[in-house]
Short mmCIF file of C-alpha atoms in Angstrom, two decimals:
data_model
loop_
_atom_site.label_atom_id
_atom_site.label_comp_id
_atom_site.label_asym_id
_atom_site.label_seq_id
_atom_site.Cartn_x
_atom_site.Cartn_y
_atom_site.Cartn_z
CA MET A 1 19.53 12.14 33.33
CA GLY A 2 17.82 12.24 36.67
CA LYS A 3 19.29 11.56 39.96
CA TYR A 4 19.11 8.20 41.70
CA SER A 5 16.75 7.85 44.92
CA VAL A 6 18.55 6.69 47.98
CA LEU A 7 16.39 5.57 51.25
CA PHE A 8 18.27 5.63 54.62
CA VAL A 9 17.46 2.94 57.21
CA GLN A 10 19.71 3.53 59.86
CA ASP A 11 20.21 4.81 63.43
CA ALA A 12 19.55 8.57 63.61
CA ALA A 13 23.12 9.41 64.49
CA VAL A 14 24.68 7.40 61.52
CA ALA A 15 22.01 8.70 59.18
CA SER A 16 22.79 12.27 60.14
CA GLY A 17 26.56 11.99 59.90
CA LEU A 18 26.25 10.36 56.31
CA LYS A 19 24.16 13.25 55.07
CA GLU A 20 26.46 15.92 56.09
CA THR A 21 29.60 14.10 54.98
CA VAL A 22 28.60 12.84 51.74
CA GLN A 23 27.86 14.90 48.59
CA TRP A 24 24.99 13.05 47.44
CA GLU A 25 24.02 15.12 44.67
CA GLY A 26 27.30 15.26 43.28
CA LEU A 27 27.35 11.59 43.12
CA GLY A 28 24.21 11.65 41.16
CA PHE A 29 22.06 10.81 44.14
CA SER A 30 19.11 12.29 46.01
CA VAL A 31 18.09 11.23 49.38
CA ILE A 32 14.18 10.64 49.57
CA GLY A 33 14.14 10.10 53.08
CA THR A 34 15.37 8.54 56.50
CA VAL A 35 13.59 5.55 58.51
CA PHE A 36 14.47 4.08 61.75
CA SER A 37 12.55 0.78 61.47
CA THR A 38 12.18 -2.22 59.29
CA ALA A 39 8.43 -1.61 59.11
CA SER A 40 8.77 1.87 58.04
CA ALA A 41 11.29 0.91 55.53
CA LEU A 42 9.32 -1.91 53.76
CA LYS A 43 6.25 0.62 53.45
CA MET A 44 8.66 3.21 52.03
CA ILE A 45 9.99 0.63 49.54
CA GLN A 46 6.65 -0.46 48.64
CA SER A 47 5.51 3.14 47.79
CA ALA A 48 8.76 4.86 46.51
CA ARG A 49 10.51 1.98 44.99
CA PRO A 50 13.82 3.67 45.61
CA ASP A 51 16.88 3.01 43.46
CA VAL A 52 19.09 2.42 46.60
CA VAL A 53 18.67 1.44 50.20
CA LEU A 54 21.54 2.42 52.67
CA THR A 55 20.84 0.20 55.79
CA GLU A 56 22.75 -1.20 58.71
CA VAL A 57 22.92 -4.95 59.04
CA ARG A 58 21.21 -4.55 62.69
CA VAL A 59 18.18 -2.35 63.14
CA ALA A 60 16.34 -2.03 66.37
CA ASP A 61 13.52 -4.60 65.98
CA VAL A 62 14.78 -7.13 63.22
CA ASP A 63 17.92 -8.35 61.69
CA GLY A 64 19.34 -6.09 58.61
CA LEU A 65 19.62 -8.90 56.33
CA ASP A 66 15.93 -9.71 56.78
CA LEU A 67 15.10 -6.37 55.46
CA VAL A 68 17.18 -6.96 52.46
CA ARG A 69 15.56 -10.13 51.84
CA ARG A 70 12.06 -8.69 52.11
CA GLY A 71 13.00 -5.57 50.36
CA LYS A 72 14.16 -7.49 47.24
CA ALA A 73 10.98 -9.39 47.29
CA ILE A 74 9.01 -6.31 47.06
CA SER A 75 11.18 -4.32 44.72
CA PRO A 76 13.93 -6.50 42.75
CA GLU A 77 15.35 -3.61 41.07
CA THR A 78 16.36 -1.75 44.22
CA GLU A 79 20.10 -1.95 45.16
CA PHE A 80 21.13 -2.42 48.80
CA VAL A 81 24.20 -1.15 50.62
CA ILE A 82 24.88 -2.24 53.98
CA LEU A 83 26.92 -0.78 56.85
CA THR A 84 27.67 -3.06 59.49
CA ASP A 85 30.38 -3.46 62.29
CA CYS A 86 30.14 -7.15 61.80
CA ALA A 87 33.49 -8.49 60.37
CA ASP A 88 32.09 -11.93 60.25
CA PHE A 89 32.84 -13.73 57.05
CA GLU A 90 29.51 -15.80 57.07
CA CYS A 91 27.58 -12.59 57.66
CA ALA A 92 29.12 -11.16 54.57
CA GLN A 93 28.46 -14.26 52.48
CA ALA A 94 24.93 -14.44 53.44
CA ALA A 95 24.69 -10.75 52.34
CA LEU A 96 26.03 -11.27 49.08
CA ARG A 97 23.81 -14.06 48.42
CA LEU A 98 20.83 -11.85 48.78
CA GLY A 99 22.13 -9.69 46.04
CA VAL A 100 23.64 -6.65 48.32
CA THR A 101 25.35 -4.42 46.00
CA ASP A 102 28.17 -3.30 48.51
CA TYR A 103 29.30 -4.15 52.12
CA LEU A 104 30.76 -1.24 54.23
CA SER A 105 32.30 -1.27 57.63
CA LEU A 106 31.13 0.95 60.38
CA PRO A 107 32.11 3.30 61.57
CA ALA A 108 31.21 4.75 58.22
CA ASP A 109 34.09 6.57 56.39
CA ALA A 110 32.74 9.25 54.18
CA GLY A 111 35.49 8.50 51.62
CA GLU A 112 34.77 4.78 51.59
CA VAL A 113 31.10 5.53 50.92
CA HIS A 114 31.87 8.07 48.54
CA ARG A 115 33.64 5.41 46.47
CA ALA A 116 31.08 2.76 46.93
CA PHE A 117 28.34 5.16 45.57
CA ALA A 118 30.52 6.38 42.74
CA ARG A 119 30.84 2.82 41.64
CA LEU A 120 26.89 2.11 42.30
CA CYS A 121 26.22 5.22 40.20
CA GLN A 122 28.05 3.69 37.23
CA ARG A 123 26.30 0.34 37.70
CA LEU A 124 22.95 2.04 37.82
CA ASN A 125 23.76 4.10 34.61
CA GLN A 126 24.86 1.11 32.80
CA ARG A 127 21.44 -0.63 33.75
CA ARG A 128 19.46 2.38 32.95
CA ASN A 129 21.20 2.51 29.41
CA THR A 130 20.46 -1.11 28.87
CA ALA A 131 16.89 -0.81 29.79
CA GLN A 132 16.60 2.39 27.48
CA ASN A 133 18.18 0.35 24.40
CA TRP A 134 15.91 -2.65 25.56
CA ARG A 135 12.78 -0.48 25.35
CA ALA A 136 14.12 1.28 22.07
CA MET A 137 14.47 -2.33 20.68
CA GLN A 138 11.16 -3.50 21.86
CA GLN A 139 9.49 -0.24 20.20
CA TYR A 140 11.41 -1.10 17.11
CA TYR A 141 9.90 -4.45 16.96
CA ARG A 142 6.47 -3.49 17.85
CA ASP A 143 6.72 -0.75 14.84
CA SER A 144 8.19 -3.61 12.46
CA LEU A 145 5.80 -6.32 13.42
CA PRO A 146 3.33 -5.29 10.81
CA LEU A 147 5.92 -5.29 8.03
CA MET A 148 7.45 -8.49 9.26
CA GLN A 149 3.97 -10.15 9.42
CA ALA A 150 3.12 -9.07 6.06
CA ASN A 151 6.41 -10.52 4.62
CA PHE A 152 5.76 -13.62 6.43
CA TYR A 153 2.34 -13.97 5.02
CA ALA A 154 3.64 -13.53 1.44
CA ALA A 155 6.34 -16.00 2.10
CA LEU A 156 3.73 -18.43 3.31
CA VAL A 157 1.42 -17.78 0.22
CA ASP A 158 4.59 -18.15 -2.01
CA GLY A 159 5.43 -21.56 -0.56
CA GLN A 160 8.69 -20.28 0.74
CA VAL A 161 8.06 -21.33 4.49
CA GLU A 162 9.51 -24.57 5.69
CA ARG A 163 7.84 -26.93 8.32
CA GLN A 164 10.59 -26.87 10.75
CA THR A 165 10.63 -23.02 10.86
CA LEU A 166 6.77 -22.48 10.70
CA GLU A 167 6.24 -22.64 14.56
CA ALA A 168 9.06 -20.26 15.25
CA TYR A 169 7.67 -17.68 12.58
CA LEU A 170 4.34 -18.02 14.29
CA HIS A 171 5.72 -17.32 17.71
CA ASP A 172 8.01 -14.61 16.95
CA TYR A 173 5.83 -12.49 14.45
CA GLN A 174 2.79 -13.06 16.93
CA VAL A 175 0.52 -14.62 14.36
CA ALA A 176 -2.65 -16.14 15.81
CA LEU A 177 -3.26 -19.13 13.30
CA SER A 178 -3.76 -22.34 15.32
CA GLY A 179 -6.67 -23.75 13.06
CA PRO A 180 -7.47 -26.58 13.15
CA TYR A 181 -8.85 -25.56 9.64
CA TYR A 182 -8.45 -22.65 7.51
CA VAL A 183 -10.03 -20.93 4.37
CA CYS A 184 -8.61 -18.46 2.12
CA LEU A 185 -10.62 -15.38 0.55
CA VAL A 186 -9.23 -13.01 -2.10
CA LEU A 187 -11.22 -9.70 -2.22
CA HIS A 188 -10.61 -7.79 -5.49
CA THR A 189 -12.27 -4.32 -5.78
CA SER A 190 -12.69 -3.04 -9.14
CA ALA A 191 -10.64 0.06 -10.08
CA ALA A 192 -12.87 0.33 -13.55
CA GLN A 193 -16.28 0.92 -11.67
CA VAL A 194 -15.64 3.46 -9.19
CA PRO A 195 -18.41 5.81 -7.96
CA ALA A 196 -18.11 9.45 -9.54
CA ARG A 197 -15.64 11.89 -7.72
CA MET A 198 -14.18 8.96 -5.75
CA ASP A 199 -10.32 7.98 -5.76
CA GLY A 200 -10.05 4.16 -6.48
CA LEU A 201 -7.29 3.70 -4.09
CA ALA A 202 -9.43 5.53 -1.34
CA LEU A 203 -12.29 3.31 -2.22
CA GLN A 204 -10.30 0.27 -1.92
CA ALA A 205 -8.71 1.19 1.44
CA GLN A 206 -12.47 1.86 2.91
CA VAL A 207 -13.32 -1.74 1.43
CA ASP A 208 -10.39 -3.39 3.02
CA LYS A 209 -11.08 -1.64 6.54
CA GLN A 210 -14.62 -2.66 6.25
CA ALA A 211 -13.81 -6.34 5.37
CA GLY A 212 -11.55 -6.45 8.41
CA ASP A 213 -14.06 -5.19 10.75
CA PHE A 214 -17.08 -7.41 9.13
CA PHE A 215 -15.37 -10.83 9.10
CA GLY A 216 -13.28 -9.97 12.08
CA ALA A 217 -16.45 -9.88 14.10
CA LEU A 218 -17.34 -13.26 13.09
CA TYR A 219 -13.82 -15.10 12.70
CA SER A 220 -10.57 -15.44 14.11
CA LEU A 221 -8.54 -14.31 11.06
CA VAL A 222 -5.32 -12.67 9.44
CA THR A 223 -5.67 -10.06 6.70
CA PHE A 224 -2.96 -8.76 4.19
CA THR A 225 -2.44 -7.52 0.91
CA TYR A 226 -0.89 -9.42 -1.73
CA LEU A 227 -0.80 -8.61 -5.37
CA ARG A 228 -2.82 -5.64 -4.87
CA ASN A 229 -5.78 -7.64 -3.52
CA ASN A 230 -6.87 -8.08 0.04
CA VAL A 231 -6.04 -11.69 1.24
CA MET A 232 -7.78 -13.22 4.47
CA VAL A 233 -7.19 -16.29 6.20
CA ILE A 234 -10.03 -17.41 8.33
CA GLN A 235 -9.61 -19.86 10.98
CA LEU A 236 -12.43 -22.68 11.25
CA PRO A 237 -13.53 -25.15 14.01
CA ASP A 238 -14.76 -27.24 11.51
CA GLU A 239 -14.37 -27.86 7.85
CA ALA A 240 -18.45 -27.70 7.31
CA GLU A 241 -18.46 -24.06 8.23
CA SER A 242 -16.91 -22.73 4.73
CA ALA A 243 -20.31 -22.73 3.39
CA ALA A 244 -21.24 -20.05 6.23
CA VAL A 245 -18.07 -18.25 5.06
CA THR A 246 -19.23 -18.16 1.40
CA ASP A 247 -22.83 -16.74 2.69
CA ASN A 248 -21.06 -14.03 4.70
CA ALA A 249 -19.00 -13.06 2.04
CA ASP A 250 -21.96 -13.03 -0.22
CA ARG A 251 -23.48 -10.63 2.19
CA PHE A 252 -20.49 -8.39 2.58
CA CYS A 253 -20.38 -7.93 -1.33
CA LYS A 254 -23.98 -6.47 -1.08
CA LEU A 255 -23.27 -4.54 2.02
CA VAL A 256 -20.29 -2.69 0.36
CA LYS A 257 -21.99 -2.08 -2.85
CA ASN A 258 -25.06 -0.38 -1.11
CA GLN A 259 -22.85 1.60 1.28
CA LEU A 260 -19.84 2.44 -0.92
CA GLY A 261 -20.99 1.83 -4.42
CA ALA A 262 -17.95 -0.40 -4.61
CA VAL A 263 -18.02 -3.45 -6.92
CA ILE A 264 -16.10 -6.16 -5.40
CA THR A 265 -15.64 -10.06 -6.14
CA ILE A 266 -14.65 -12.52 -3.20
CA GLY A 267 -12.94 -15.71 -4.36
CA VAL A 268 -13.19 -18.45 -1.85
CA GLY A 269 -10.40 -21.24 -1.79
CA ALA A 270 -10.58 -24.76 -0.65
CA VAL A 271 -10.63 -25.51 2.99
CA ILE A 272 -7.18 -26.76 4.38
CA ASP A 273 -5.99 -28.15 7.71
CA ASP A 274 -2.31 -27.41 7.25
CA LEU A 275 -0.94 -23.63 7.00
CA LEU A 276 1.72 -24.97 4.38
CA GLU A 277 -1.22 -25.68 2.14
CA LEU A 278 -2.02 -22.08 1.89
CA PRO A 279 -0.33 -21.68 -1.57
CA ARG A 280 -2.94 -24.15 -3.00
CA ALA A 281 -5.92 -22.34 -1.02
CA TYR A 282 -4.96 -19.07 -2.21
CA GLN A 283 -4.33 -20.12 -5.84
CA GLY A 284 -7.95 -21.50 -5.67
CA ALA A 285 -9.20 -18.21 -4.25
CA ARG A 286 -7.39 -16.21 -6.83
CA THR A 287 -8.79 -18.40 -9.65
CA ALA A 288 -12.24 -18.06 -8.28
CA VAL A 289 -11.71 -14.06 -8.49
CA SER A 290 -10.83 -14.26 -11.99
CA TYR A 291 -14.11 -16.07 -13.06
CA ARG A 292 -15.74 -12.66 -12.47
CA SER A 293 -15.11 -12.46 -16.33
CA LEU A 294 -17.66 -15.18 -16.78
CA TYR A 295 -20.13 -14.72 -13.79
CA GLY A 296 -19.88 -11.07 -13.13
CA ALA A 297 -18.53 -8.99 -10.52
CA SER A 298 -20.03 -7.97 -7.12
CA LYS A 299 -20.61 -11.35 -5.80
CA VAL A 300 -18.65 -14.28 -4.13
CA ILE A 301 -17.24 -17.19 -6.08
CA ASN A 302 -16.36 -20.26 -4.42
CA ILE A 303 -13.78 -22.45 -6.20
CA ARG A 304 -15.43 -25.61 -5.09
CA GLU A 305 -18.60 -24.76 -6.64
CA ILE A 306 -17.02 -23.75 -10.05
CA ALA A 307 -14.21 -26.12 -10.60
CA PRO A 308 -16.24 -29.27 -11.45
CA THR A 309 -18.10 -27.33 -14.30
CA GLU A 310 -15.02 -27.18 -16.40
CA ILE A 311 -15.58 -28.97 -19.75
CA THR A 312 -13.10 -29.88 -22.42
CA ASP A 313 -15.18 -29.41 -25.87
CA PHE A 314 -14.46 -25.93 -27.22
CA THR A 315 -15.04 -24.43 -30.41
CA PRO A 316 -13.35 -21.03 -30.85
CA LEU A 317 -15.34 -18.03 -32.23
CA SER A 318 -15.01 -17.84 -36.21
CA ASP A 319 -13.04 -15.40 -37.85
CA ALA A 320 -16.28 -13.74 -39.17
CA ALA A 321 -17.31 -12.40 -35.79
CA LEU A 322 -14.09 -10.28 -35.69
CA SER A 323 -14.41 -9.46 -39.22
CA GLN A 324 -17.73 -8.11 -38.79
CA LEU A 325 -16.54 -5.97 -35.79
CA PHE A 326 -13.73 -4.45 -37.54
CA LYS A 327 -16.03 -3.81 -40.67
CA VAL A 328 -18.01 -1.37 -38.43
CA VAL A 329 -14.95 -0.05 -36.61
CA HIS A 330 -13.69 0.94 -40.17
CA ALA A 331 -16.67 3.30 -40.96
CA GLY A 332 -19.36 2.82 -38.67
CA SER A 333 -21.19 5.28 -36.44
CA ASP A 334 -20.86 5.10 -32.75
CA GLU A 335 -24.38 3.55 -32.29
CA ALA A 336 -23.15 0.82 -34.87
CA ILE A 337 -19.75 0.27 -32.94
CA ALA A 338 -21.81 -0.10 -29.58
CA ALA A 339 -24.21 -2.82 -31.23
CA ALA A 340 -21.03 -4.52 -32.99
CA VAL A 341 -19.25 -4.82 -29.77
CA ASP A 342 -22.35 -6.07 -27.64
CA GLU A 343 -23.00 -8.81 -30.46
CA TYR A 344 -19.41 -9.84 -30.28
CA LEU A 345 -19.33 -10.16 -26.70
CA GLU A 346 -22.50 -12.12 -26.60
CA ASN A 347 -20.91 -14.69 -29.06
CA ILE A 348 -18.00 -14.85 -26.41
CA ASN A 349 -20.56 -15.45 -23.69
CA GLN A 350 -22.07 -18.43 -25.70
CA THR A 351 -19.09 -19.78 -26.63
CA ALA A 352 -16.81 -19.79 -23.51
CA THR A 353 -18.29 -22.13 -21.03
CA CYS A 354 -15.08 -22.09 -18.76
CA MET A 355 -12.38 -19.74 -17.65
CA ALA A 356 -9.75 -21.61 -19.98
CA HIS A 357 -12.02 -20.98 -23.03
CA HIS A 358 -12.67 -17.42 -22.09
CA THR A 359 -8.99 -16.82 -21.64
CA VAL A 360 -8.22 -18.15 -25.24
CA ILE A 361 -10.77 -16.42 -26.97
CA ILE A 362 -9.81 -12.71 -25.18
CA ASN A 363 -6.21 -13.43 -26.14
CA ASP A 364 -7.18 -14.04 -29.77
CA LEU A 365 -9.05 -10.66 -29.49
CA ILE A 366 -5.83 -9.09 -28.19
CA SER A 367 -3.91 -10.42 -31.06
CA ALA A 368 -6.52 -9.27 -33.88
CA LEU A 369 -6.80 -5.72 -32.48
CA PHE A 370 -3.17 -5.44 -32.21
CA ARG A 371 -2.68 -6.74 -36.02
CA PHE A 372 -5.40 -4.32 -36.86
CA ALA A 373 -3.90 -1.22 -35.25
CA VAL A 374 -0.48 -2.02 -36.95
CA ASN A 375 -1.97 -2.78 -40.44
CA ASN A 376 -3.63 0.61 -40.35
CA HIS A 377 -0.56 2.40 -39.06
CA LEU A 378 -2.13 3.33 -36.05
CA HIS A 379 -0.24 3.72 -32.72
CA LEU A 380 -2.40 3.31 -29.50
CA PRO A 381 -0.27 3.11 -26.53
CA GLU A 382 -2.98 1.33 -24.37
CA LEU A 383 -3.14 -1.40 -27.20
CA THR A 384 0.36 -1.47 -29.04
CA ASP A 385 2.48 -0.59 -26.14
CA ASN A 386 0.71 -2.82 -23.57
CA VAL A 387 0.16 -6.16 -25.13
CA LYS A 388 2.08 -8.17 -22.47
CA GLU A 389 -0.08 -6.78 -19.53
CA LEU A 390 -3.09 -6.93 -21.67
CA TYR A 391 -2.81 -10.71 -22.04
CA ALA A 392 -2.27 -11.15 -18.13
CA GLY A 393 -5.13 -8.96 -17.10
CA LEU A 394 -7.80 -8.74 -19.70
CA PRO A 395 -9.04 -12.03 -19.44
CA GLU A 396 -10.19 -11.47 -15.80
CA LEU A 397 -12.05 -8.19 -16.33
CA SER A 398 -15.65 -8.44 -15.25
CA PRO A 399 -18.15 -8.39 -18.28
CA GLN A 400 -19.10 -4.74 -17.82
CA THR A 401 -15.44 -3.64 -17.42
CA LEU A 402 -14.43 -5.62 -20.57
CA ARG A 403 -17.36 -4.22 -22.71
CA GLU A 404 -16.36 -0.67 -21.44
CA TRP A 405 -12.68 -1.25 -22.44
CA LEU A 406 -13.33 -2.83 -25.83
CA LEU A 407 -15.93 -0.06 -26.70
CA ASP A 408 -13.67 2.46 -25.70
CA LEU A 409 -10.83 1.10 -27.74
CA CYS A 410 -13.00 0.32 -30.93
CA THR A 411 -14.50 4.05 -30.84
CA THR A 412 -10.84 5.34 -30.61
CA LEU A 413 -9.66 3.08 -33.43
CA ASN A 414 -12.64 4.55 -35.46
CA ARG A 415 -11.76 8.18 -34.71
CA ARG A 416 -8.28 7.46 -35.51
CA LEU A 417 -9.03 5.73 -38.76
CA ALA A 418 -11.00 8.82 -39.92
CA ALA A 419 -8.52 11.28 -38.93
CA ALA A 420 -5.98 9.16 -41.05
CA ARG A 421 -8.42 9.07 -44.02
CA ASP A 422 -8.63 12.92 -43.71
CA ASN A 423 -5.19 13.30 -43.82
CA SER A 424 -4.60 11.03 -46.75
CA SER A 425 -7.22 12.80 -48.73
CA THR A 426 -5.73 16.32 -48.03
CA MET A 427 -2.15 15.05 -48.96
CA LEU A 428 -3.57 13.31 -52.17
CA ILE A 429 -5.42 16.52 -53.23
CA GLN A 430 -2.38 18.61 -52.41
CA SER A 431 -0.18 16.28 -54.58
CA ALA A 432 -2.68 16.59 -57.42
CA LYS A 433 -2.25 20.48 -57.19
CA ASP A 434 1.48 20.26 -56.95
CA PHE A 435 1.44 17.92 -59.99
CA VAL A 436 -0.93 20.59 -61.96
CA ARG A 437 1.71 22.97 -60.88
CA ALA A 438 4.55 21.41 -62.30
CA HIS A 439 2.79 20.11 -65.60
CA PHE A 440 0.15 22.56 -66.47
CA SER A 441 2.20 23.64 -69.63
CA ASP A 442 1.97 20.12 -71.19
CA GLU A 443 -0.75 20.22 -73.64
CA GLN A 444 -1.21 16.40 -73.36
CA LEU A 445 -1.71 16.60 -69.49
CA SER A 446 -5.00 14.73 -68.55
CA LEU A 447 -7.01 13.10 -65.83
CA ASN A 448 -5.26 9.76 -66.54
CA ASP A 449 -1.97 11.30 -65.99
CA VAL A 450 -2.67 12.71 -62.72
CA CYS A 451 -4.13 9.47 -61.38
CA HIS A 452 -1.28 7.43 -62.85
CA ALA A 453 0.99 9.79 -60.96
CA LEU A 454 -0.71 9.33 -57.72
CA GLY A 455 -1.48 5.75 -57.91
CA VAL A 456 -5.42 6.07 -57.56
CA SER A 457 -8.17 5.08 -59.74
CA ASN A 458 -9.94 7.78 -61.88
CA SER A 459 -13.41 7.40 -60.30
CA TYR A 460 -11.85 7.60 -56.66
CA PHE A 461 -9.91 10.52 -57.69
CA SER A 462 -12.64 12.44 -59.40
CA THR A 463 -15.27 11.83 -56.69
CA LEU A 464 -12.49 12.88 -54.02
CA PHE A 465 -11.31 15.96 -55.83
CA LYS A 466 -14.90 17.23 -56.43
CA ARG A 467 -15.76 16.73 -52.66
CA GLU A 468 -12.63 18.28 -51.29
CA VAL A 469 -12.00 21.12 -53.87
CA GLY A 470 -15.69 21.94 -55.08
CA GLN A 471 -15.18 21.56 -58.54
CA SER A 472 -14.09 18.96 -61.25
CA PHE A 473 -10.37 18.48 -61.77
CA ILE A 474 -10.59 19.51 -65.45
CA THR A 475 -12.11 22.73 -64.43
CA TYR A 476 -9.54 23.24 -61.60
CA LEU A 477 -6.83 22.55 -64.44
CA THR A 478 -8.72 24.96 -66.88
CA ASP A 479 -9.02 27.71 -64.11
CA PHE A 480 -5.29 27.33 -63.16
CA ARG A 481 -4.13 27.79 -66.81
CA MET A 482 -6.34 30.87 -67.68
CA ASP A 483 -5.19 32.58 -64.20
CA ARG A 484 -1.58 31.94 -65.21
CA ALA A 485 -2.28 33.06 -68.88
CA ALA A 486 -3.88 36.36 -67.35
CA ARG A 487 -0.79 36.99 -65.31
CA LEU A 488 1.54 36.48 -68.29
CA LEU A 489 -0.43 38.87 -70.53
CA LEU A 490 -0.34 41.35 -67.86
CA GLU A 491 3.35 40.98 -66.79
CA THR A 492 5.10 40.03 -70.08
CA THR A 493 4.95 41.41 -73.76
CA GLU A 494 4.90 37.97 -75.10
CA LYS A 495 2.07 37.47 -77.96
CA SER A 496 -0.98 35.58 -76.88
CA GLN A 497 -0.24 32.75 -79.27
CA ALA A 498 3.26 32.07 -77.48
CA ILE A 499 1.48 32.50 -73.89
CA GLY A 500 -1.20 29.92 -75.11
CA HIS A 501 1.72 27.50 -75.76
CA GLN A 502 3.22 28.18 -72.11
CA VAL A 503 0.00 27.46 -70.24
CA GLY A 504 -0.65 24.25 -72.34
CA TYR A 505 -2.75 25.36 -75.53
CA ALA A 506 -1.07 24.31 -79.06
CA ASP A 507 -4.27 25.80 -80.92
CA PRO A 508 -4.28 29.54 -80.67
CA ASN A 509 -7.80 29.92 -81.46
CA TYR A 510 -8.76 27.20 -79.06
CA PHE A 511 -6.76 29.23 -76.59
CA SER A 512 -8.51 32.35 -77.50
CA SER A 513 -11.91 30.63 -77.29
CA VAL A 514 -11.25 29.13 -73.77
CA PHE A 515 -9.99 32.41 -72.61
CA LYS A 516 -12.71 34.55 -74.05
CA LYS A 517 -15.22 32.16 -72.47
CA HIS A 518 -13.39 32.25 -68.69
CA PHE A 519 -12.75 36.21 -69.03
CA GLY A 520 -15.44 37.54 -71.24
CA SER A 521 -12.87 39.04 -73.54
CA SER A 522 -10.03 37.88 -76.00
CA PRO A 523 -6.41 37.87 -74.79
CA THR A 524 -5.58 40.98 -76.90
CA GLN A 525 -8.99 42.85 -75.49
CA TYR A 526 -7.87 41.48 -71.96
CA ARG A 527 -4.41 43.12 -72.27
CA SER A 528 -5.37 46.36 -73.82
CA GLY A 529 -8.58 46.70 -71.54
CA LEU A 530 -5.91 46.49 -68.54
CA ALA A 531 -3.48 48.87 -70.07
CA GLN A 532 -6.59 51.53 -70.59
CA VAL A 533 -7.56 51.00 -67.01
CA SER A 534 -4.17 51.61 -65.80
CA GLY A 535 -3.37 54.63 -68.07
CA SER A 536 -6.89 56.25 -66.82
CA LYS A 537 -5.74 56.18 -63.46
CA SER A 538 -2.33 57.72 -64.00
#
């Protein structure tokens, strides 16, 4: 902590004596000079702003109390200590009224001066600490002000500010919203339509900054973030100025589209003349933004222009539209799926004439997609784990973003269904082979037995088996039995008749005939031929 500065305004002899007898540095003070006239003292106070002035009550050219009066006017924070040989009570009262810190008698006593300045140092320390704490509080207030303002704006939009506290909030949070009219804008930056290699959050930050610069140059406004959208409250001198706001908002949409490639929609709410009506104005602007699902994005939508177009007649989409879409999803190509999605969305555009109708249709679509996935035993987290969020957000997607979402989902469903069918076919063929392995010795085993055990039709199973295995089921069964018979001929000494029974042939002659056709020799020749080959090698 630095030393406190002291200026002497005294007779030369007194000043010299005090400098020699008092340990100023030890007390926490530093003498910055000595002057011997009121004029010099005032000039020094003006330039140096000393912490303390030590003066005699009478100076050569003017009364010492006048110096105090004039010095305080120049530097109110400067402390004055007077030395006087005047014991007059009225003189002391006058000095105290002027704010003199201490009143010491001449001749100056070093001990008395020491004690007085020790008390004064304590006083100055307290004042310095108070000032530092106050500055820290002011800095904290300045640092916290943006957050406090943001919380105030959110409370205002939510309708949580009462009229009796509104003015106090505006003053304390330094919010310049004096009207007389206000219009609310909601800016929505598409997170789905972002230029390649650009981060969506970074793009939104750039859009928000440009919006502040663009509209700030035209209007007095406040801007804040609420529910992930940039919200602006613009002050207007006249209600009719809202048309110009809409035009300027449209210019801004085109500007950021050209400069940043950002797709933004700006909703304009109703004009209000009371800040406590801001919740209604915000909801209007927010509703206007949601109409991008009908009118498209990258434009401005004024709630006053769209609200009167609402109509009540509504015929929902027929189930045939969804059935056709799901039929293509089941087994269609990528091109067919894209065409089916476009056709379905075109039906939506023709059917939904207002936001309420559009929301009903999209919610029906979500429900149907969910049932389709569940009924086909498909788990898609973006659909089956996210239904509540889809109901809330999907109706507000722009037409382009909705198409991309639906096309991607339908393509994914198509891929998952195909994979499921492949897995099912593989499992069915493996089950058929396992059934053959368990029952090949049954001479009555037939295609009907296998199909009955697996629960499939003969025609479907025969086609599937031929496609997956490359041969008919009967041929596969015969090959399996012949391979097993050949192994038994080699590994056992059983007669061929007994081996024929073991592999499902009750008639020995028929077994020999089938075996010879398969291997080119009878069972007996096959066994003896292998034995001869084995003997010749030994």
